[in-house]
mmCIF file of C-alpha atoms in Angstrom:
data_model
loop_
_atom_site.group_PDB
_atom_site.id
_atom_site.type_symbol
_atom_site.label_atom_id
_atom_site.label_comp_id
_atom_site.label_asym_id
_atom_site.label_seq_id
_atom_site.Cartn_x
_atom_site.Cartn_y
_atom_site.Cartn_z
ATOM 1 C CA UNK A 1 14.073 37.928 -25.441
ATOM 2 C CA UNK A 2 10.795 39.897 -25.170
ATOM 3 C CA UNK A 3 8.247 39.395 -22.398
ATOM 4 C CA UNK A 4 5.927 37.698 -24.911
ATOM 5 C CA UNK A 5 8.648 35.267 -25.933
ATOM 6 C CA UNK A 6 9.477 34.619 -22.264
ATOM 7 C CA UNK A 7 5.832 33.769 -21.630
ATOM 8 C CA UNK A 8 5.532 31.531 -24.711
ATOM 9 C CA UNK A 9 8.764 29.740 -23.844
ATOM 10 C CA UNK A 10 7.605 28.960 -20.284
ATOM 11 C CA UNK A 11 4.080 28.049 -21.418
ATOM 12 C CA UNK A 12 5.592 25.275 -23.572
ATOM 13 C CA UNK A 13 7.332 23.698 -20.587
ATOM 14 C CA UNK A 14 5.507 20.704 -19.011
ATOM 15 C CA UNK A 15 6.877 21.578 -15.553
ATOM 16 C CA UNK A 16 6.005 24.492 -13.280
ATOM 17 C CA UNK A 17 8.586 27.130 -14.231
ATOM 18 C CA UNK A 18 9.346 30.817 -13.752
ATOM 19 C CA UNK A 19 12.056 33.357 -14.627
ATOM 20 C CA UNK A 20 13.837 35.593 -12.104
ATOM 21 C CA UNK A 21 16.068 38.336 -13.541
ATOM 22 C CA UNK A 22 18.847 40.443 -11.990
ATOM 23 C CA UNK A 23 16.251 42.843 -10.528
ATOM 24 C CA UNK A 24 15.313 39.845 -8.342
ATOM 25 C CA UNK A 25 11.762 39.927 -9.607
ATOM 26 C CA UNK A 26 9.716 37.223 -11.308
ATOM 27 C CA UNK A 27 9.438 38.341 -14.944
ATOM 28 C CA UNK A 28 7.450 35.344 -16.262
ATOM 29 C CA UNK A 29 5.650 32.253 -14.958
ATOM 30 C CA UNK A 30 3.692 29.515 -16.692
ATOM 31 C CA UNK A 31 0.228 28.282 -15.689
ATOM 32 C CA UNK A 32 1.632 25.358 -13.686
ATOM 33 C CA UNK A 33 3.825 27.719 -11.621
ATOM 34 C CA UNK A 34 0.910 30.049 -10.961
ATOM 35 C CA UNK A 35 -1.213 27.080 -9.843
ATOM 36 C CA UNK A 36 1.566 26.045 -7.459
ATOM 37 C CA UNK A 37 2.602 29.488 -6.140
ATOM 38 C CA UNK A 38 -0.311 31.852 -6.817
ATOM 39 C CA UNK A 39 -1.873 33.760 -9.712
ATOM 40 C CA UNK A 40 -0.375 37.221 -9.088
ATOM 41 C CA UNK A 41 3.309 36.376 -8.880
ATOM 42 C CA UNK A 42 4.718 38.061 -12.011
ATOM 43 C CA UNK A 43 6.435 41.337 -11.086
ATOM 44 C CA UNK A 44 6.855 40.343 -7.429
ATOM 45 C CA UNK A 45 10.189 39.890 -5.643
ATOM 46 C CA UNK A 46 10.917 36.151 -5.666
ATOM 47 C CA UNK A 47 11.678 36.056 -1.918
ATOM 48 C CA UNK A 48 8.101 37.154 -1.107
ATOM 49 C CA UNK A 49 6.713 34.251 -3.160
ATOM 50 C CA UNK A 50 9.270 31.499 -2.516
ATOM 51 C CA UNK A 51 9.630 31.927 1.217
ATOM 52 C CA UNK A 52 11.566 28.755 1.935
ATOM 53 C CA UNK A 53 15.190 29.645 2.802
ATOM 54 C CA UNK A 54 16.760 26.768 0.867
ATOM 55 C CA UNK A 55 14.942 27.759 -2.352
ATOM 56 C CA UNK A 56 15.789 31.461 -1.947
ATOM 57 C CA UNK A 57 19.434 30.545 -1.357
ATOM 58 C CA UNK A 58 19.555 28.405 -4.514
ATOM 59 C CA UNK A 59 18.160 31.251 -6.679
ATOM 60 C CA UNK A 60 20.535 33.787 -5.059
ATOM 61 C CA UNK A 61 23.472 31.498 -5.823
ATOM 62 C CA UNK A 62 22.468 31.129 -9.486
ATOM 63 C CA UNK A 63 21.969 34.885 -9.886
ATOM 64 C CA UNK A 64 25.337 35.596 -8.279
ATOM 65 C CA UNK A 65 27.435 32.865 -9.866
ATOM 66 C CA UNK A 66 25.499 32.693 -13.153
ATOM 67 C CA UNK A 67 25.466 28.917 -12.817
ATOM 68 C CA UNK A 68 23.245 26.008 -11.823
ATOM 69 C CA UNK A 69 21.915 25.064 -8.385
ATOM 70 C CA UNK A 70 19.335 22.731 -6.904
ATOM 71 C CA UNK A 71 17.013 22.716 -3.913
ATOM 72 C CA UNK A 72 13.700 21.355 -2.626
ATOM 73 C CA UNK A 73 10.361 23.081 -2.273
ATOM 74 C CA UNK A 74 7.761 21.733 0.161
ATOM 75 C CA UNK A 75 4.072 22.418 -0.450
ATOM 76 C CA UNK A 76 0.586 21.052 0.132
ATOM 77 C CA UNK A 77 -2.014 20.394 -2.572
ATOM 78 C CA UNK A 78 -4.903 20.437 -0.113
ATOM 79 C CA UNK A 79 -4.950 16.661 0.274
ATOM 80 C CA UNK A 80 -1.340 15.825 1.137
ATOM 81 C CA UNK A 81 2.133 17.274 1.586
ATOM 82 C CA UNK A 82 4.058 17.475 -1.688
ATOM 83 C CA UNK A 83 7.782 17.696 -2.463
ATOM 84 C CA UNK A 84 9.283 19.401 -5.521
ATOM 85 C CA UNK A 85 12.821 19.179 -6.841
ATOM 86 C CA UNK A 86 13.831 22.762 -7.743
ATOM 87 C CA UNK A 87 16.365 23.220 -10.562
ATOM 88 C CA UNK A 88 17.885 26.667 -11.207
ATOM 89 C CA UNK A 89 19.642 27.350 -14.526
ATOM 90 C CA UNK A 90 21.112 30.701 -15.614
ATOM 91 C CA UNK A 91 20.062 32.044 -19.039
ATOM 92 C CA UNK A 92 22.115 34.864 -20.608
ATOM 93 C CA UNK A 93 20.738 37.818 -22.527
ATOM 94 C CA UNK A 94 17.197 38.039 -21.099
ATOM 95 C CA UNK A 95 15.523 40.035 -18.361
ATOM 96 C CA UNK A 96 16.140 43.658 -17.343
ATOM 97 C CA UNK A 97 18.614 45.334 -19.735
ATOM 98 C CA UNK A 98 19.305 41.824 -21.087
ATOM 99 C CA UNK A 99 21.364 41.143 -17.976
ATOM 100 C CA UNK A 100 20.353 37.494 -17.723
ATOM 101 C CA UNK A 101 17.864 35.581 -15.603
ATOM 102 C CA UNK A 102 17.461 32.334 -13.706
ATOM 103 C CA UNK A 103 15.047 29.700 -15.017
ATOM 104 C CA UNK A 104 13.496 28.009 -11.959
ATOM 105 C CA UNK A 105 11.663 24.720 -12.628
ATOM 106 C CA UNK A 106 9.736 22.518 -10.190
ATOM 107 C CA UNK A 107 9.568 18.718 -10.586
ATOM 108 C CA UNK A 108 7.016 16.888 -8.426
ATOM 109 C CA UNK A 109 8.912 14.056 -6.693
ATOM 110 C CA UNK A 110 6.135 13.249 -4.193
ATOM 111 C CA UNK A 111 5.465 9.740 -5.614
ATOM 112 C CA UNK A 112 9.188 8.874 -5.341
ATOM 113 C CA UNK A 113 9.287 10.219 -1.786
ATOM 114 C CA UNK A 114 6.234 8.156 -0.891
ATOM 115 C CA UNK A 115 7.729 5.033 -2.500
ATOM 116 C CA UNK A 116 10.921 5.524 -0.516
ATOM 117 C CA UNK A 117 8.954 5.947 2.704
ATOM 118 C CA UNK A 118 6.938 2.823 1.912
ATOM 119 C CA UNK A 119 10.148 0.843 1.454
ATOM 120 C CA UNK A 120 11.530 2.142 4.760
ATOM 121 C CA UNK A 121 8.262 1.344 6.546
ATOM 122 C CA UNK A 122 8.185 -2.115 4.980
ATOM 123 C CA UNK A 123 11.728 -2.940 6.136
ATOM 124 C CA UNK A 124 10.959 -1.603 9.620
ATOM 125 C CA UNK A 125 7.748 -3.677 9.832
ATOM 126 C CA UNK A 126 9.441 -6.884 8.646
ATOM 127 C CA UNK A 127 12.286 -6.339 11.118
ATOM 128 C CA UNK A 128 9.810 -5.800 13.944
ATOM 129 C CA UNK A 129 7.713 -8.825 13.023
ATOM 130 C CA UNK A 130 10.800 -11.084 12.919
ATOM 131 C CA UNK A 131 12.499 -9.614 15.980
ATOM 132 C CA UNK A 132 9.698 -10.558 18.384
ATOM 133 C CA UNK A 133 9.716 -14.342 17.743
ATOM 134 C CA UNK A 134 13.521 -14.375 17.402
ATOM 135 C CA UNK A 135 13.917 -12.687 20.775
ATOM 136 C CA UNK A 136 11.523 -15.212 22.338
ATOM 137 C CA UNK A 137 13.380 -18.181 20.812
ATOM 138 C CA UNK A 138 16.776 -16.866 21.938
ATOM 139 C CA UNK A 139 15.444 -16.323 25.438
ATOM 140 C CA UNK A 140 14.046 -19.851 25.655
ATOM 141 C CA UNK A 141 17.319 -21.345 24.357
ATOM 142 C CA UNK A 142 19.176 -19.520 27.121
ATOM 143 C CA UNK A 143 16.675 -20.815 29.692
ATOM 144 C CA UNK A 144 16.920 -24.389 28.393
ATOM 145 C CA UNK A 145 20.699 -24.261 28.707
ATOM 146 C CA UNK A 146 20.496 -22.822 32.212
ATOM 147 C CA UNK A 147 17.682 -22.948 34.796
ATOM 148 C CA UNK A 148 15.537 -25.474 32.859
ATOM 149 C CA UNK A 149 18.416 -27.807 31.969
ATOM 150 C CA UNK A 150 17.171 -30.549 34.290
ATOM 151 C CA UNK A 151 13.456 -29.761 34.198
ATOM 152 C CA UNK A 152 11.721 -31.987 31.578
ATOM 153 C CA UNK A 153 8.307 -30.372 32.098
ATOM 154 C CA UNK A 154 9.695 -26.854 31.537
ATOM 155 C CA UNK A 155 11.715 -28.075 28.563
ATOM 156 C CA UNK A 156 8.612 -29.549 26.932
ATOM 157 C CA UNK A 157 6.645 -26.335 27.503
ATOM 158 C CA UNK A 158 9.411 -24.067 26.208
ATOM 159 C CA UNK A 159 10.025 -26.234 23.146
ATOM 160 C CA UNK A 160 6.310 -26.026 22.348
ATOM 161 C CA UNK A 161 6.417 -22.221 22.500
ATOM 162 C CA UNK A 162 9.602 -22.164 20.403
ATOM 163 C CA UNK A 163 7.852 -24.302 17.803
ATOM 164 C CA UNK A 164 4.959 -21.805 17.700
ATOM 165 C CA UNK A 165 7.329 -18.832 17.284
ATOM 166 C CA UNK A 166 9.330 -20.626 14.566
ATOM 167 C CA UNK A 167 6.057 -21.415 12.794
ATOM 168 C CA UNK A 168 5.108 -17.744 12.995
ATOM 169 C CA UNK A 169 8.404 -16.743 11.336
ATOM 170 C CA UNK A 170 7.918 -19.416 8.696
ATOM 171 C CA UNK A 171 4.401 -18.111 7.906
ATOM 172 C CA UNK A 172 5.739 -14.565 7.688
ATOM 173 C CA UNK A 173 8.527 -15.535 5.275
ATOM 174 C CA UNK A 174 6.038 -17.559 3.223
ATOM 175 C CA UNK A 175 3.626 -14.621 3.011
ATOM 176 C CA UNK A 176 6.450 -12.230 2.092
ATOM 177 C CA UNK A 177 7.490 -14.513 -0.781
ATOM 178 C CA UNK A 178 3.862 -14.867 -1.846
ATOM 179 C CA UNK A 179 3.324 -11.086 -1.740
ATOM 180 C CA UNK A 180 6.476 -10.513 -3.792
ATOM 181 C CA UNK A 181 5.312 -13.065 -6.367
ATOM 182 C CA UNK A 182 1.798 -11.663 -6.776
ATOM 183 C CA UNK A 183 3.112 -8.086 -6.979
ATOM 184 C CA UNK A 184 5.569 -9.052 -9.723
ATOM 185 C CA UNK A 185 2.744 -10.705 -11.700
ATOM 186 C CA UNK A 186 0.111 -8.033 -11.086
ATOM 187 C CA UNK A 187 0.374 -6.534 -14.592
ATOM 188 C CA UNK A 188 0.269 -9.936 -16.313
ATOM 189 C CA UNK A 189 -3.293 -10.985 -17.143
ATOM 190 C CA UNK A 190 -4.056 -14.603 -16.165
ATOM 191 C CA UNK A 191 -5.157 -16.836 -19.038
ATOM 192 C CA UNK A 192 -6.423 -20.010 -17.384
ATOM 193 C CA UNK A 193 -10.020 -21.055 -16.727
ATOM 194 C CA UNK A 194 -11.168 -21.408 -13.103
ATOM 195 C CA UNK A 195 -14.401 -23.076 -11.960
ATOM 196 C CA UNK A 196 -15.349 -21.072 -8.868
ATOM 197 C CA UNK A 197 -18.010 -23.601 -7.814
ATOM 198 C CA UNK A 198 -15.421 -26.372 -7.617
ATOM 199 C CA UNK A 199 -12.791 -24.126 -6.036
ATOM 200 C CA UNK A 200 -15.104 -23.025 -3.228
ATOM 201 C CA UNK A 201 -16.173 -26.609 -2.498
ATOM 202 C CA UNK A 202 -12.541 -27.796 -2.442
ATOM 203 C CA UNK A 203 -11.371 -24.932 -0.219
ATOM 204 C CA UNK A 204 -14.211 -25.416 2.260
ATOM 205 C CA UNK A 205 -13.442 -29.132 2.411
ATOM 206 C CA UNK A 206 -9.757 -28.495 3.200
ATOM 207 C CA UNK A 207 -10.592 -25.901 5.883
ATOM 208 C CA UNK A 208 -13.329 -27.925 7.588
ATOM 209 C CA UNK A 209 -10.939 -29.410 10.212
ATOM 210 C CA UNK A 210 -9.811 -25.883 11.165
ATOM 211 C CA UNK A 211 -13.452 -24.784 11.434
ATOM 212 C CA UNK A 212 -14.341 -27.820 13.579
ATOM 213 C CA UNK A 213 -11.445 -27.073 15.922
ATOM 214 C CA UNK A 214 -12.588 -23.449 16.185
ATOM 215 C CA UNK A 215 -16.229 -24.463 16.782
ATOM 216 C CA UNK A 216 -17.393 -22.715 13.610
ATOM 217 C CA UNK A 217 -19.878 -24.083 11.057
ATOM 218 C CA UNK A 218 -19.170 -23.654 7.337
ATOM 219 C CA UNK A 219 -22.016 -23.105 4.860
ATOM 220 C CA UNK A 220 -22.062 -22.349 1.160
ATOM 221 C CA UNK A 221 -24.756 -21.252 -1.248
ATOM 222 C CA UNK A 222 -24.628 -20.788 -4.986
ATOM 223 C CA UNK A 223 -25.073 -22.527 -8.331
ATOM 224 C CA UNK A 224 -24.331 -26.240 -8.477
ATOM 225 C CA UNK A 225 -23.242 -25.868 -12.100
ATOM 226 C CA UNK A 226 -19.746 -24.575 -12.963
ATOM 227 C CA UNK A 227 -19.159 -20.815 -12.747
ATOM 228 C CA UNK A 228 -16.100 -20.135 -14.867
ATOM 229 C CA UNK A 229 -13.862 -17.077 -14.876
ATOM 230 C CA UNK A 230 -10.522 -16.377 -16.523
ATOM 231 C CA UNK A 231 -7.909 -16.591 -13.804
ATOM 232 C CA UNK A 232 -5.012 -18.253 -12.053
ATOM 233 C CA UNK A 233 -6.341 -21.306 -10.212
ATOM 234 C CA UNK A 234 -3.702 -21.261 -7.447
ATOM 235 C CA UNK A 235 -4.180 -17.558 -6.787
ATOM 236 C CA UNK A 236 -7.979 -17.811 -6.694
ATOM 237 C CA UNK A 237 -7.616 -20.626 -4.170
ATOM 238 C CA UNK A 238 -5.257 -18.414 -2.158
ATOM 239 C CA UNK A 239 -7.887 -15.641 -2.076
ATOM 240 C CA UNK A 240 -10.586 -18.071 -0.900
ATOM 241 C CA UNK A 241 -8.304 -19.643 1.697
ATOM 242 C CA UNK A 242 -7.237 -16.283 3.152
ATOM 243 C CA UNK A 243 -10.767 -14.900 3.401
ATOM 244 C CA UNK A 244 -12.363 -18.079 4.788
ATOM 245 C CA UNK A 245 -9.501 -18.651 7.266
ATOM 246 C CA UNK A 246 -9.877 -15.074 8.538
ATOM 247 C CA UNK A 247 -13.623 -15.553 8.915
ATOM 248 C CA UNK A 248 -13.069 -18.771 10.896
ATOM 249 C CA UNK A 249 -10.439 -17.171 13.147
ATOM 250 C CA UNK A 250 -12.373 -14.003 13.908
ATOM 251 C CA UNK A 251 -15.941 -15.287 13.587
ATOM 252 C CA UNK A 252 -16.036 -16.470 17.200
ATOM 253 C CA UNK A 253 -16.634 -19.927 18.655
ATOM 254 C CA UNK A 254 -20.139 -21.208 18.016
ATOM 255 C CA UNK A 255 -20.588 -18.946 15.003
ATOM 256 C CA UNK A 256 -20.867 -19.661 11.316
ATOM 257 C CA UNK A 257 -19.080 -18.697 8.123
ATOM 258 C CA UNK A 258 -21.106 -18.479 4.930
ATOM 259 C CA UNK A 259 -19.624 -18.413 1.425
ATOM 260 C CA UNK A 260 -22.020 -17.213 -1.273
ATOM 261 C CA UNK A 261 -21.360 -17.429 -5.009
ATOM 262 C CA UNK A 262 -23.551 -15.560 -7.472
ATOM 263 C CA UNK A 263 -23.473 -14.347 -11.066
ATOM 264 C CA UNK A 264 -24.545 -11.108 -12.743
ATOM 265 C CA UNK A 265 -24.995 -10.361 -16.427
ATOM 266 C CA UNK A 266 -23.645 -6.889 -15.730
ATOM 267 C CA UNK A 267 -21.934 -5.738 -12.560
ATOM 268 C CA UNK A 268 -21.223 -1.970 -12.271
ATOM 269 C CA UNK A 269 -17.942 -2.665 -10.464
ATOM 270 C CA UNK A 270 -16.376 -4.385 -13.493
ATOM 271 C CA UNK A 271 -18.738 -2.973 -16.149
ATOM 272 C CA UNK A 272 -19.673 -6.340 -17.526
ATOM 273 C CA UNK A 273 -20.587 -9.953 -16.672
ATOM 274 C CA UNK A 274 -19.182 -10.956 -13.297
ATOM 275 C CA UNK A 275 -19.023 -13.584 -10.597
ATOM 276 C CA UNK A 276 -19.396 -12.429 -7.012
ATOM 277 C CA UNK A 277 -17.988 -14.285 -3.991
ATOM 278 C CA UNK A 278 -19.072 -13.218 -0.515
ATOM 279 C CA UNK A 279 -17.466 -14.532 2.683
ATOM 280 C CA UNK A 280 -19.452 -13.589 5.788
ATOM 281 C CA UNK A 281 -19.010 -14.238 9.484
ATOM 282 C CA UNK A 282 -21.078 -13.408 12.564
ATOM 283 C CA UNK A 283 -18.144 -12.241 14.684
ATOM 284 C CA UNK A 284 -17.419 -9.042 16.595
ATOM 285 C CA UNK A 285 -17.048 -6.992 13.417
ATOM 286 C CA UNK A 286 -14.495 -4.308 12.569
ATOM 287 C CA UNK A 287 -14.601 -0.665 13.614
ATOM 288 C CA UNK A 288 -15.342 1.445 10.484
ATOM 289 C CA UNK A 289 -12.205 3.529 11.131
ATOM 290 C CA UNK A 290 -10.071 0.507 10.195
ATOM 291 C CA UNK A 291 -11.853 -0.501 6.971
ATOM 292 C CA UNK A 292 -10.004 1.799 4.497
ATOM 293 C CA UNK A 293 -6.612 0.461 5.660
ATOM 294 C CA UNK A 294 -7.315 -3.256 6.018
ATOM 295 C CA UNK A 295 -5.412 -4.224 2.858
ATOM 296 C CA UNK A 296 -2.238 -2.323 3.819
ATOM 297 C CA UNK A 297 0.797 -4.467 4.576
ATOM 298 C CA UNK A 298 1.067 -5.298 8.279
ATOM 299 C CA UNK A 299 -2.011 -3.234 9.151
ATOM 300 C CA UNK A 300 -4.080 -4.930 11.841
ATOM 301 C CA UNK A 301 -7.376 -3.778 13.284
ATOM 302 C CA UNK A 302 -6.471 -5.669 16.491
ATOM 303 C CA UNK A 303 -2.707 -6.320 16.622
ATOM 304 C CA UNK A 304 -2.692 -8.446 19.784
ATOM 305 C CA UNK A 305 -5.572 -10.662 18.704
ATOM 306 C CA UNK A 306 -4.173 -11.043 15.184
ATOM 307 C CA UNK A 307 -0.804 -12.230 16.467
ATOM 308 C CA UNK A 308 -2.511 -14.611 18.899
ATOM 309 C CA UNK A 309 -4.378 -16.128 15.940
ATOM 310 C CA UNK A 310 -1.123 -16.548 13.995
ATOM 311 C CA UNK A 311 -1.769 -13.739 11.517
ATOM 312 C CA UNK A 312 1.134 -12.107 9.689
ATOM 313 C CA UNK A 313 -0.670 -8.912 8.658
ATOM 314 C CA UNK A 314 -0.064 -9.668 4.961
ATOM 315 C CA UNK A 315 -3.016 -11.883 4.007
ATOM 316 C CA UNK A 316 -5.383 -9.140 2.847
ATOM 317 C CA UNK A 317 -2.565 -7.315 1.038
ATOM 318 C CA UNK A 318 -1.965 -10.524 -0.935
ATOM 319 C CA UNK A 319 -5.697 -10.848 -1.650
ATOM 320 C CA UNK A 320 -5.859 -7.238 -2.893
ATOM 321 C CA UNK A 321 -2.990 -7.738 -5.359
ATOM 322 C CA UNK A 322 -4.434 -11.001 -6.671
ATOM 323 C CA UNK A 323 -7.856 -9.417 -7.187
ATOM 324 C CA UNK A 324 -6.185 -6.467 -8.959
ATOM 325 C CA UNK A 325 -4.325 -8.865 -11.249
ATOM 326 C CA UNK A 326 -7.670 -10.439 -12.199
ATOM 327 C CA UNK A 327 -9.077 -6.931 -12.881
ATOM 328 C CA UNK A 328 -11.603 -7.504 -10.122
ATOM 329 C CA UNK A 329 -12.787 -5.533 -7.101
ATOM 330 C CA UNK A 330 -12.873 -6.250 -3.372
ATOM 331 C CA UNK A 331 -15.201 -4.659 -0.847
ATOM 332 C CA UNK A 332 -15.498 -4.925 2.925
ATOM 333 C CA UNK A 333 -18.654 -4.330 4.940
ATOM 334 C CA UNK A 334 -18.733 -4.651 8.707
ATOM 335 C CA UNK A 335 -20.924 -3.724 11.640
ATOM 336 C CA UNK A 336 -19.593 -3.887 15.177
ATOM 337 C CA UNK A 337 -21.229 -6.822 16.935
ATOM 338 C CA UNK A 338 -22.819 -8.161 13.752
ATOM 339 C CA UNK A 339 -19.954 -9.595 11.722
ATOM 340 C CA UNK A 340 -18.030 -8.835 8.540
ATOM 341 C CA UNK A 341 -18.556 -9.558 4.843
ATOM 342 C CA UNK A 342 -15.766 -9.577 2.262
ATOM 343 C CA UNK A 343 -16.954 -9.413 -1.355
ATOM 344 C CA UNK A 344 -14.748 -10.292 -4.314
ATOM 345 C CA UNK A 345 -16.076 -9.411 -7.778
ATOM 346 C CA UNK A 346 -14.351 -11.088 -10.739
ATOM 347 C CA UNK A 347 -15.086 -10.363 -14.417
ATOM 348 C CA UNK A 348 -16.320 -13.352 -16.403
#
């Protein structure tokens, strides 16, 4: 096969690919390979370009045995580390004196690697979140059977703490099931009609006892007439409940939580008519460094305070997936010492 044919053959491949012949030099490389490894790689010894020992060994093995081999190539695209699956296949009758060459192709498996790491992190986080209350409950059971066996006051106190820890596990399991459900439905467009005016009023009414207990005043502003969007009524209520509950918990005693509903004939975020819900508090605010990661599973800006308040670290992740399902947008604005505002924009 001529050099021109080698080049045309590789250019047609959708993967980064190159040819290494028995002279151990790169005799052809497509545009994708040159983007990955450098522009001036044709004619160079492959070991000076592919410097990772496991990749060099795989190519050496294919050249020697005239067979197939596999390896991994680690790189960086300037924004993140990337991982490529390297496949080596021997091709007869090409290269120097038609002695054969190795076709080396690179498949980007970074998304699969990241998905695997996310799964491992998720399992580790769930295990950690469950282990803490379980350890506490087991410790209190041991105490109740031993030193506190005949101490009614201690028994009452320990049982109260055990109830709190069991409730925490129950909330976590509930949020995990909810997260799984909303993720599985994320690609399915909702078809129902939701009156946001009525939903906000109903949610505020149900959360008023919690606000009273926390010493927080609830206020709402917006149209008195129905504001309808296409959506899932239960999930919209879940979004409102999560955001307003968070505002009550972290708004600080003596503060206020304001829910504002407005409409726009065209909102740039959804490129069309939209309804905008804003939930604001006057609390301590969130450090800007935390804002980009707030909707990650189990991410907490203040882990100790969140656990004290009964948070599972999944609420905002659930909100994000629900908003995505409704083809909406969510934004967070916060100033330390001046409070936080969560904005949900839903297409009408």
